PDB file of C-alpha atoms in Angstrom:
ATOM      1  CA  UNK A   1     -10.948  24.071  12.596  1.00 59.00           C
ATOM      2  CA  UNK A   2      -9.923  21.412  10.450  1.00 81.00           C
ATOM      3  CA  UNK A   3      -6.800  21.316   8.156  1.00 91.00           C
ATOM      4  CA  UNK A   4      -7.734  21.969   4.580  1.00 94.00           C
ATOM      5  CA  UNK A   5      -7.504  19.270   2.175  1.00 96.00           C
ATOM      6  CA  UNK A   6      -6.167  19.549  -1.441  1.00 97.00           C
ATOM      7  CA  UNK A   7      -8.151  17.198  -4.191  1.00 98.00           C
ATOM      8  CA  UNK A   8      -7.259  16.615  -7.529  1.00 98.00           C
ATOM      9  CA  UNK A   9      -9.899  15.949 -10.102  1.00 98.00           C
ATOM     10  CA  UNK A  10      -9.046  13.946 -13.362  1.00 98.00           C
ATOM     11  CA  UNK A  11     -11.469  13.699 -16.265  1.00 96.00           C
ATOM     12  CA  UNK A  12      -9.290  11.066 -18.884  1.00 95.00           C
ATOM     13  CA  UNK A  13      -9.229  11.736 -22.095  1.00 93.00           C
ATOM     14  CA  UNK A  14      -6.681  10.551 -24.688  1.00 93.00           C
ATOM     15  CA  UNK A  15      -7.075  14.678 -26.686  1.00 94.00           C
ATOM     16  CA  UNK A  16      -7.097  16.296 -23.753  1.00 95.00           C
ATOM     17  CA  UNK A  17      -7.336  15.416 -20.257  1.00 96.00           C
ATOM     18  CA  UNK A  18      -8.960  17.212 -17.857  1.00 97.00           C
ATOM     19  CA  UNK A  19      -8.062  18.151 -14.234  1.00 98.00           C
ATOM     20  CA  UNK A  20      -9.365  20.390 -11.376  1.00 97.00           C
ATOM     21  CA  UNK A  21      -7.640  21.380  -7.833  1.00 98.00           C
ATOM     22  CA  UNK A  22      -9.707  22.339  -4.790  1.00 97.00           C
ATOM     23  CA  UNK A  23      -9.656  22.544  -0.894  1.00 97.00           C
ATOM     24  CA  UNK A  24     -12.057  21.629   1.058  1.00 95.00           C
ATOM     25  CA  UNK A  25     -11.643  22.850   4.792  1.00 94.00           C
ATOM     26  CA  UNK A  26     -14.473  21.434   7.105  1.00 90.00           C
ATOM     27  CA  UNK A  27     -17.706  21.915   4.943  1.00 88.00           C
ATOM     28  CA  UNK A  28     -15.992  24.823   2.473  1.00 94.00           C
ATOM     29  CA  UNK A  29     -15.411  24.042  -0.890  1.00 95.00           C
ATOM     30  CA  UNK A  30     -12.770  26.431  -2.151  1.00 96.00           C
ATOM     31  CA  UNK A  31     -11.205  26.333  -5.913  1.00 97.00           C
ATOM     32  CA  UNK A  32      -7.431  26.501  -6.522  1.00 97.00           C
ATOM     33  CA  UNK A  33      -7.067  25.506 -10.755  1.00 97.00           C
ATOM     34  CA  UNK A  34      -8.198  23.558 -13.418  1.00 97.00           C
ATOM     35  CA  UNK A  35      -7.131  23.317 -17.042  1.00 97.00           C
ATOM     36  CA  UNK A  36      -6.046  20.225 -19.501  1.00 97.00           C
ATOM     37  CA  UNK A  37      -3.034  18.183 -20.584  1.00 97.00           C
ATOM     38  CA  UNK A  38      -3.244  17.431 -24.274  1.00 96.00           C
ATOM     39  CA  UNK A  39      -1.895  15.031 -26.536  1.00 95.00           C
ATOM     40  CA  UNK A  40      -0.871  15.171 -30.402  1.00 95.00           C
ATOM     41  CA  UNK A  41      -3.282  13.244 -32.342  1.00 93.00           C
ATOM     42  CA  UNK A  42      -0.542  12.968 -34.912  1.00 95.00           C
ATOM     43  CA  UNK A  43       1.819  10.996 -32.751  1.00 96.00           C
ATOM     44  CA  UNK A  44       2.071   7.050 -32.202  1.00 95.00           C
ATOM     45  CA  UNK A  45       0.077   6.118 -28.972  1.00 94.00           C
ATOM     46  CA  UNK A  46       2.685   5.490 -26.861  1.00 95.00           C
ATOM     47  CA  UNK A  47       3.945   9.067 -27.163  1.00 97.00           C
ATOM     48  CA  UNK A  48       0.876  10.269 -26.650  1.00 96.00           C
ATOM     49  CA  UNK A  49      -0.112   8.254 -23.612  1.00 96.00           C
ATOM     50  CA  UNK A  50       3.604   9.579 -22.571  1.00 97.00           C
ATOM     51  CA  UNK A  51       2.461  13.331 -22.840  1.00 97.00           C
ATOM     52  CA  UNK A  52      -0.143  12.755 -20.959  1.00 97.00           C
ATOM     53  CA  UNK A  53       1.950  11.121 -18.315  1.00 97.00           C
ATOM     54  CA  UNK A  54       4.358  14.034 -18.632  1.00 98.00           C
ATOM     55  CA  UNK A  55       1.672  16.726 -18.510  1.00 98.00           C
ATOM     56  CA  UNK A  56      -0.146  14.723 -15.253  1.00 98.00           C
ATOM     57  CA  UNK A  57       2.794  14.831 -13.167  1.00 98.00           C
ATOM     58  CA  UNK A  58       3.762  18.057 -13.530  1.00 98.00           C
ATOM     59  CA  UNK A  59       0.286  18.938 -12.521  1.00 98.00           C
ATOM     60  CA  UNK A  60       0.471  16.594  -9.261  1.00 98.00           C
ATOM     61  CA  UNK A  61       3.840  17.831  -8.447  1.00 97.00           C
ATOM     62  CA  UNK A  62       2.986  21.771  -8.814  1.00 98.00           C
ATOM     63  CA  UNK A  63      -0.137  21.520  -6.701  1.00 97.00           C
ATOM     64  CA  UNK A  64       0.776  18.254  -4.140  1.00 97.00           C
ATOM     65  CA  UNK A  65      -2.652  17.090  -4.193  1.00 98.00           C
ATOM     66  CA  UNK A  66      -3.640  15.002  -0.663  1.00 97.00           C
ATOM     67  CA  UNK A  67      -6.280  12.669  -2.517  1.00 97.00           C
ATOM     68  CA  UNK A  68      -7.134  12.728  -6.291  1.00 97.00           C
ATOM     69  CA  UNK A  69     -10.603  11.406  -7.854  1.00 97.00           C
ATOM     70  CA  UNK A  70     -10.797   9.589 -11.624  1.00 96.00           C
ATOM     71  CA  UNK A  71     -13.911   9.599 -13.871  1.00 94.00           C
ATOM     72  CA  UNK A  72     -14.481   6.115 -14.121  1.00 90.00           C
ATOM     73  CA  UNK A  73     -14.645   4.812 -18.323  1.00 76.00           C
ATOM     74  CA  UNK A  74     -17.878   4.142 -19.955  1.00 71.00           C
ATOM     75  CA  UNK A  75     -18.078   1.335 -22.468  1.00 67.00           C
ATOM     76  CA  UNK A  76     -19.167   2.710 -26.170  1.00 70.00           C
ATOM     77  CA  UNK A  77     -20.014   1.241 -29.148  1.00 76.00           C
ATOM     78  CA  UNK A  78     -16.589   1.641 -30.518  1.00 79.00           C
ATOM     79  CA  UNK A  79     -14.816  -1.073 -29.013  1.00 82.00           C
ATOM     80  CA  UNK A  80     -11.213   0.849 -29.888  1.00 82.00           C
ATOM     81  CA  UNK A  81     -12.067   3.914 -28.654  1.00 80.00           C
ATOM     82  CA  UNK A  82     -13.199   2.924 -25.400  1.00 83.00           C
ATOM     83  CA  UNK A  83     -10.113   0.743 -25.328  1.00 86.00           C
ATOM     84  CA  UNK A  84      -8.131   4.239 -26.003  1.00 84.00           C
ATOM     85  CA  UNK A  85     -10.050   5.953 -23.199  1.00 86.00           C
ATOM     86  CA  UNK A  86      -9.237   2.828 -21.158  1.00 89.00           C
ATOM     87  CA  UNK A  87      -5.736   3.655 -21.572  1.00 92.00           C
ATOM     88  CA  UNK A  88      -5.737   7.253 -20.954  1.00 93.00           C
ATOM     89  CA  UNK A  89      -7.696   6.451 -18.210  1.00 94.00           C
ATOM     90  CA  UNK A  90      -4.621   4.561 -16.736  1.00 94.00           C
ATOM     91  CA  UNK A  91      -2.428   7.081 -16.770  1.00 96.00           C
ATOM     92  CA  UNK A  92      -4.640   9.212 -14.755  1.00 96.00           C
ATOM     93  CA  UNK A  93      -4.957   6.459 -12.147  1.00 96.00           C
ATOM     94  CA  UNK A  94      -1.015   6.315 -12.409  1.00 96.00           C
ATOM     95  CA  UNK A  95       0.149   9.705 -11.840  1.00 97.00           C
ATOM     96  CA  UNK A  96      -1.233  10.084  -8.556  1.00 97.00           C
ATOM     97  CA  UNK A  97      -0.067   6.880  -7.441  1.00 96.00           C
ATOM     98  CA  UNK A  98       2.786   7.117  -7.936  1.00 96.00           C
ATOM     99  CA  UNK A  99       3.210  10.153  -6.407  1.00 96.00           C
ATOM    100  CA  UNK A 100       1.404   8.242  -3.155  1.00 95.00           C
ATOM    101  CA  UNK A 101      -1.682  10.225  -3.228  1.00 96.00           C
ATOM    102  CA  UNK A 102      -4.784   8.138  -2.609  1.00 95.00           C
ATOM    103  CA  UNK A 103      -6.954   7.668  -5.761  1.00 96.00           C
ATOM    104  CA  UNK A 104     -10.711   7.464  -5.992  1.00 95.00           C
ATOM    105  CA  UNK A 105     -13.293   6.202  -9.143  1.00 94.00           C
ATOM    106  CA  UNK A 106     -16.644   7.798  -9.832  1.00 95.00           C
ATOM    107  CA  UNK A 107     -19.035   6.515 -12.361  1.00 93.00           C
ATOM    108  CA  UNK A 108     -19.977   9.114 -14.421  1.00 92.00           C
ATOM    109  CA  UNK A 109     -23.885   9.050 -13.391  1.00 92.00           C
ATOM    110  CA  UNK A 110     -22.465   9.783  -9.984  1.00 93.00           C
ATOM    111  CA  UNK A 111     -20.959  12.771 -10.715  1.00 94.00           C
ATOM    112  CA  UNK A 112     -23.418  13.537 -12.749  1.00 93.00           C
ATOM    113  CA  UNK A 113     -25.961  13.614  -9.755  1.00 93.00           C
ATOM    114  CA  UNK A 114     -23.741  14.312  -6.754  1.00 93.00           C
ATOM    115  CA  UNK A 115     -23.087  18.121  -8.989  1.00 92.00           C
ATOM    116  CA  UNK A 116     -26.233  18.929 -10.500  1.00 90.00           C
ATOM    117  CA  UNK A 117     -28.778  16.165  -8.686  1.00 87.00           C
ATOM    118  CA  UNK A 118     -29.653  14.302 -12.016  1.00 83.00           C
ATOM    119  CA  UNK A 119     -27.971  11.556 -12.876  1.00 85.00           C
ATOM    120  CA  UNK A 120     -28.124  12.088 -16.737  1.00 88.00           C
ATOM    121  CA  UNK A 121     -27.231  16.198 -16.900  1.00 89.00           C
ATOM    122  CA  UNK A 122     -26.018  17.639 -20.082  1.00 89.00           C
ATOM    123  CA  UNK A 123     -22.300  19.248 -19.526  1.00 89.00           C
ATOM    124  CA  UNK A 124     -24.188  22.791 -19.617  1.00 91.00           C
ATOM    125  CA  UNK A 125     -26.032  22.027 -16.249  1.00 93.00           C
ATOM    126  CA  UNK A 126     -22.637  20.348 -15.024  1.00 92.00           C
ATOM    127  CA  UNK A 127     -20.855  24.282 -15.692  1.00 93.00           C
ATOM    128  CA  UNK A 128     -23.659  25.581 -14.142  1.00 93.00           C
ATOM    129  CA  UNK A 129     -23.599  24.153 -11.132  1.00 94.00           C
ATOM    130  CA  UNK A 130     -19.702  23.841 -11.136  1.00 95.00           C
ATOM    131  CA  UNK A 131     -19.903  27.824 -11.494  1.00 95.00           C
ATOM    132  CA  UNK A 132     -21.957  27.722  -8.797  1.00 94.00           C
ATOM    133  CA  UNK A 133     -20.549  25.712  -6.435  1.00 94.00           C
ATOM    134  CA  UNK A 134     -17.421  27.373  -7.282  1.00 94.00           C
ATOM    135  CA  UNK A 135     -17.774  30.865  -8.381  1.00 93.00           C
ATOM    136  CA  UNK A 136     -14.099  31.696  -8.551  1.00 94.00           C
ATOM    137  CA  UNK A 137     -13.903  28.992 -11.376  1.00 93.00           C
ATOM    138  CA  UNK A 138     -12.347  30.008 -14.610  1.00 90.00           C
ATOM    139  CA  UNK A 139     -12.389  27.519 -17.329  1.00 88.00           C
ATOM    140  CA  UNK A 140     -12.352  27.576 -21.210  1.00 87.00           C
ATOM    141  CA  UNK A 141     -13.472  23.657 -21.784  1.00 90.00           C
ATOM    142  CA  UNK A 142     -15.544  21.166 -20.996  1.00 92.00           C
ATOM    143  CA  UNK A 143     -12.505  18.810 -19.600  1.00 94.00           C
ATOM    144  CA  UNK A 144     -11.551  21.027 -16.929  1.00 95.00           C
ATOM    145  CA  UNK A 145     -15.426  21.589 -15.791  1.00 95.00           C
ATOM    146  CA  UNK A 146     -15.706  17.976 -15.679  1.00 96.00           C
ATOM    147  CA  UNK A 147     -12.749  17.576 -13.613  1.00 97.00           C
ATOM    148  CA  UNK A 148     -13.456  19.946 -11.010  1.00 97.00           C
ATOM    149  CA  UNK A 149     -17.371  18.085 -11.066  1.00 96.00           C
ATOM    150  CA  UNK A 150     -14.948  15.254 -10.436  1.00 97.00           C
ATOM    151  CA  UNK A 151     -12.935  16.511  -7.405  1.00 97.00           C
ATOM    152  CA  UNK A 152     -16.861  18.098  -6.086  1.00 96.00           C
ATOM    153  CA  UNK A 153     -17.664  14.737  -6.134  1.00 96.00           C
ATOM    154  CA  UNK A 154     -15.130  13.094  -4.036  1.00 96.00           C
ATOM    155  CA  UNK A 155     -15.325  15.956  -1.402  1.00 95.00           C
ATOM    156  CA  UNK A 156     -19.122  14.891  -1.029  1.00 93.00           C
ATOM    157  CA  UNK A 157     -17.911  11.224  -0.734  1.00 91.00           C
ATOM    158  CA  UNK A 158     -15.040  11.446   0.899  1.00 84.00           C
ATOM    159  CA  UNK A 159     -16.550  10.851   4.285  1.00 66.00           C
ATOM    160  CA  UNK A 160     -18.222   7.652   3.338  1.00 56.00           C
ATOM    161  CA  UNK A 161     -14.753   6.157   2.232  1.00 53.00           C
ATOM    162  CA  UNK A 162     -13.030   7.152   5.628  1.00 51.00           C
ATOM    163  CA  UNK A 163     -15.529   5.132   7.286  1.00 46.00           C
ATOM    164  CA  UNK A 164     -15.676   2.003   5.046  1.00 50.00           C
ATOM    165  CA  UNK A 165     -11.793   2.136   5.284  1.00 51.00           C
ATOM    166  CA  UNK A 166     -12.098   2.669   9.198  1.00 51.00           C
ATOM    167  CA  UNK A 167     -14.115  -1.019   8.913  1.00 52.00           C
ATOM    168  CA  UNK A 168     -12.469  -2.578   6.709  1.00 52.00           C
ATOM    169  CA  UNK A 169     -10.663  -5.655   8.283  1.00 55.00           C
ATOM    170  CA  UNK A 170      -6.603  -5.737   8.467  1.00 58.00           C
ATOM    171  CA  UNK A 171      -5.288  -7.018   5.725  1.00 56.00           C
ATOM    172  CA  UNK A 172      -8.210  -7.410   3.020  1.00 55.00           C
ATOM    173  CA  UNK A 173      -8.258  -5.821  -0.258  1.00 55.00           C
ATOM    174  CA  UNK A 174     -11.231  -5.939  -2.828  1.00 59.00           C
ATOM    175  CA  UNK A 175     -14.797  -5.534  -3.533  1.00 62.00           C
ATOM    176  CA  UNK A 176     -15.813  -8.080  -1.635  1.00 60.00           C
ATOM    177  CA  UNK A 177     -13.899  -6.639   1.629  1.00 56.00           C
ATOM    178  CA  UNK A 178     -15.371  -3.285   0.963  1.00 62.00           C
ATOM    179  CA  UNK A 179     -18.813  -4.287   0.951  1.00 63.00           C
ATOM    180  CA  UNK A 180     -18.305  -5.835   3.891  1.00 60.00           C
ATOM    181  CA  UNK A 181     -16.845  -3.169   5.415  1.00 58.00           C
ATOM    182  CA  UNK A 182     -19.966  -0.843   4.252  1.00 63.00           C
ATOM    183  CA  UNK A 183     -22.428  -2.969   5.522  1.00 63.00           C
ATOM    184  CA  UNK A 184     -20.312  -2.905   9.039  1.00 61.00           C
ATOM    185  CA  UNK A 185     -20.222   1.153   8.758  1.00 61.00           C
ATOM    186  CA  UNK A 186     -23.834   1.419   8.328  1.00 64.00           C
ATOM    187  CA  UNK A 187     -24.245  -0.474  11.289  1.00 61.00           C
ATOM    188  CA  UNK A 188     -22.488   1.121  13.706  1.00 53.00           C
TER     189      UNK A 188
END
């Protein structure tokens, strides 16, 4: 039987960001906890970008994720907002890194399809099929059901990255390297 592996979901928001822990062990999908790190909206941005630090960390150092997963940002129609999300967003690629646990990306269409098999679901069929896939789940918002859709995600991908990282050549980095490698996975 394989050793289980702990994954760490991050959905980045600069309000409240959320985040999901589970195990997968072979094919079994197991929950451990989800919830959210908030910020004060009434505090200067860097303060707030600093909570959310703060409130990441102790997350990645209470539940020593192996690999973590990050929604990645979509681009709105208001320009500072999405730069805000961008920034939040940064900070959840941080954490884990600097805690040297791998980080992954996943547009949000792709969660949105690897969970409920659409990519344009509402967040009620995300729950849903988060409840489903884990029934153990307990969580009060949205942030924490999109996180854990987040971490389900990167167990159902996971595979595919081991094997592009397997072929990818010493030494290169990139987009370019990785599609390179992916071509050379699905060949062999």
């Amino acid at each position: 039987m394989s050793e289980p592996v702990r994954i760490l979901g991050i959905d980045p928001g600069l309000r409240r960001t959320g985040w999901g822990a589970v195990t997968v062990t072979g094919s079994k999908l197991a929950y451990v906890d989800c919830g959210v790190v908030t910020s004060d909206e009434d505090l200067p941005l860097a303060r707030r970008l600093r909570a959310l630090h703060d409130g990441l960390a102790g997350v990645v150092r209470a539940f020593r994720p192996d690999e973590a997963a990050v929604e990645e940002t979509f681009v709105n129609r208001d320009a500072q907002g999405t730069l805000k999300l961008g920034q939040a967003r940064g900070i959840a690629l941080l954490v884990p890194a600097l805690h040297d646990v791998p980080v992954h990306e996943y547009a949000a269409s792709l969660i949105k399809k690897t969970v409920a098999g659409n990519g344009h679901a509402d967040k009620a069929q995300i729950q849903a099929m988060v409840r489903f896939l884990l029934p153990k789940a307990e969580f009060r918002l949205a942030d924490a059901a999109d996180a854990l859709a987040i971490a389900i995600t990167h167990v159902n991908h996971r595979d595919a990255h081991a094997l592009r990282q397997k072929h990818l050549p010493a030494g290169y980095s990139g987009r370019a390297a990785e599609r390179i490698a992916a071509a050379l996975a699905r060949q062999g």
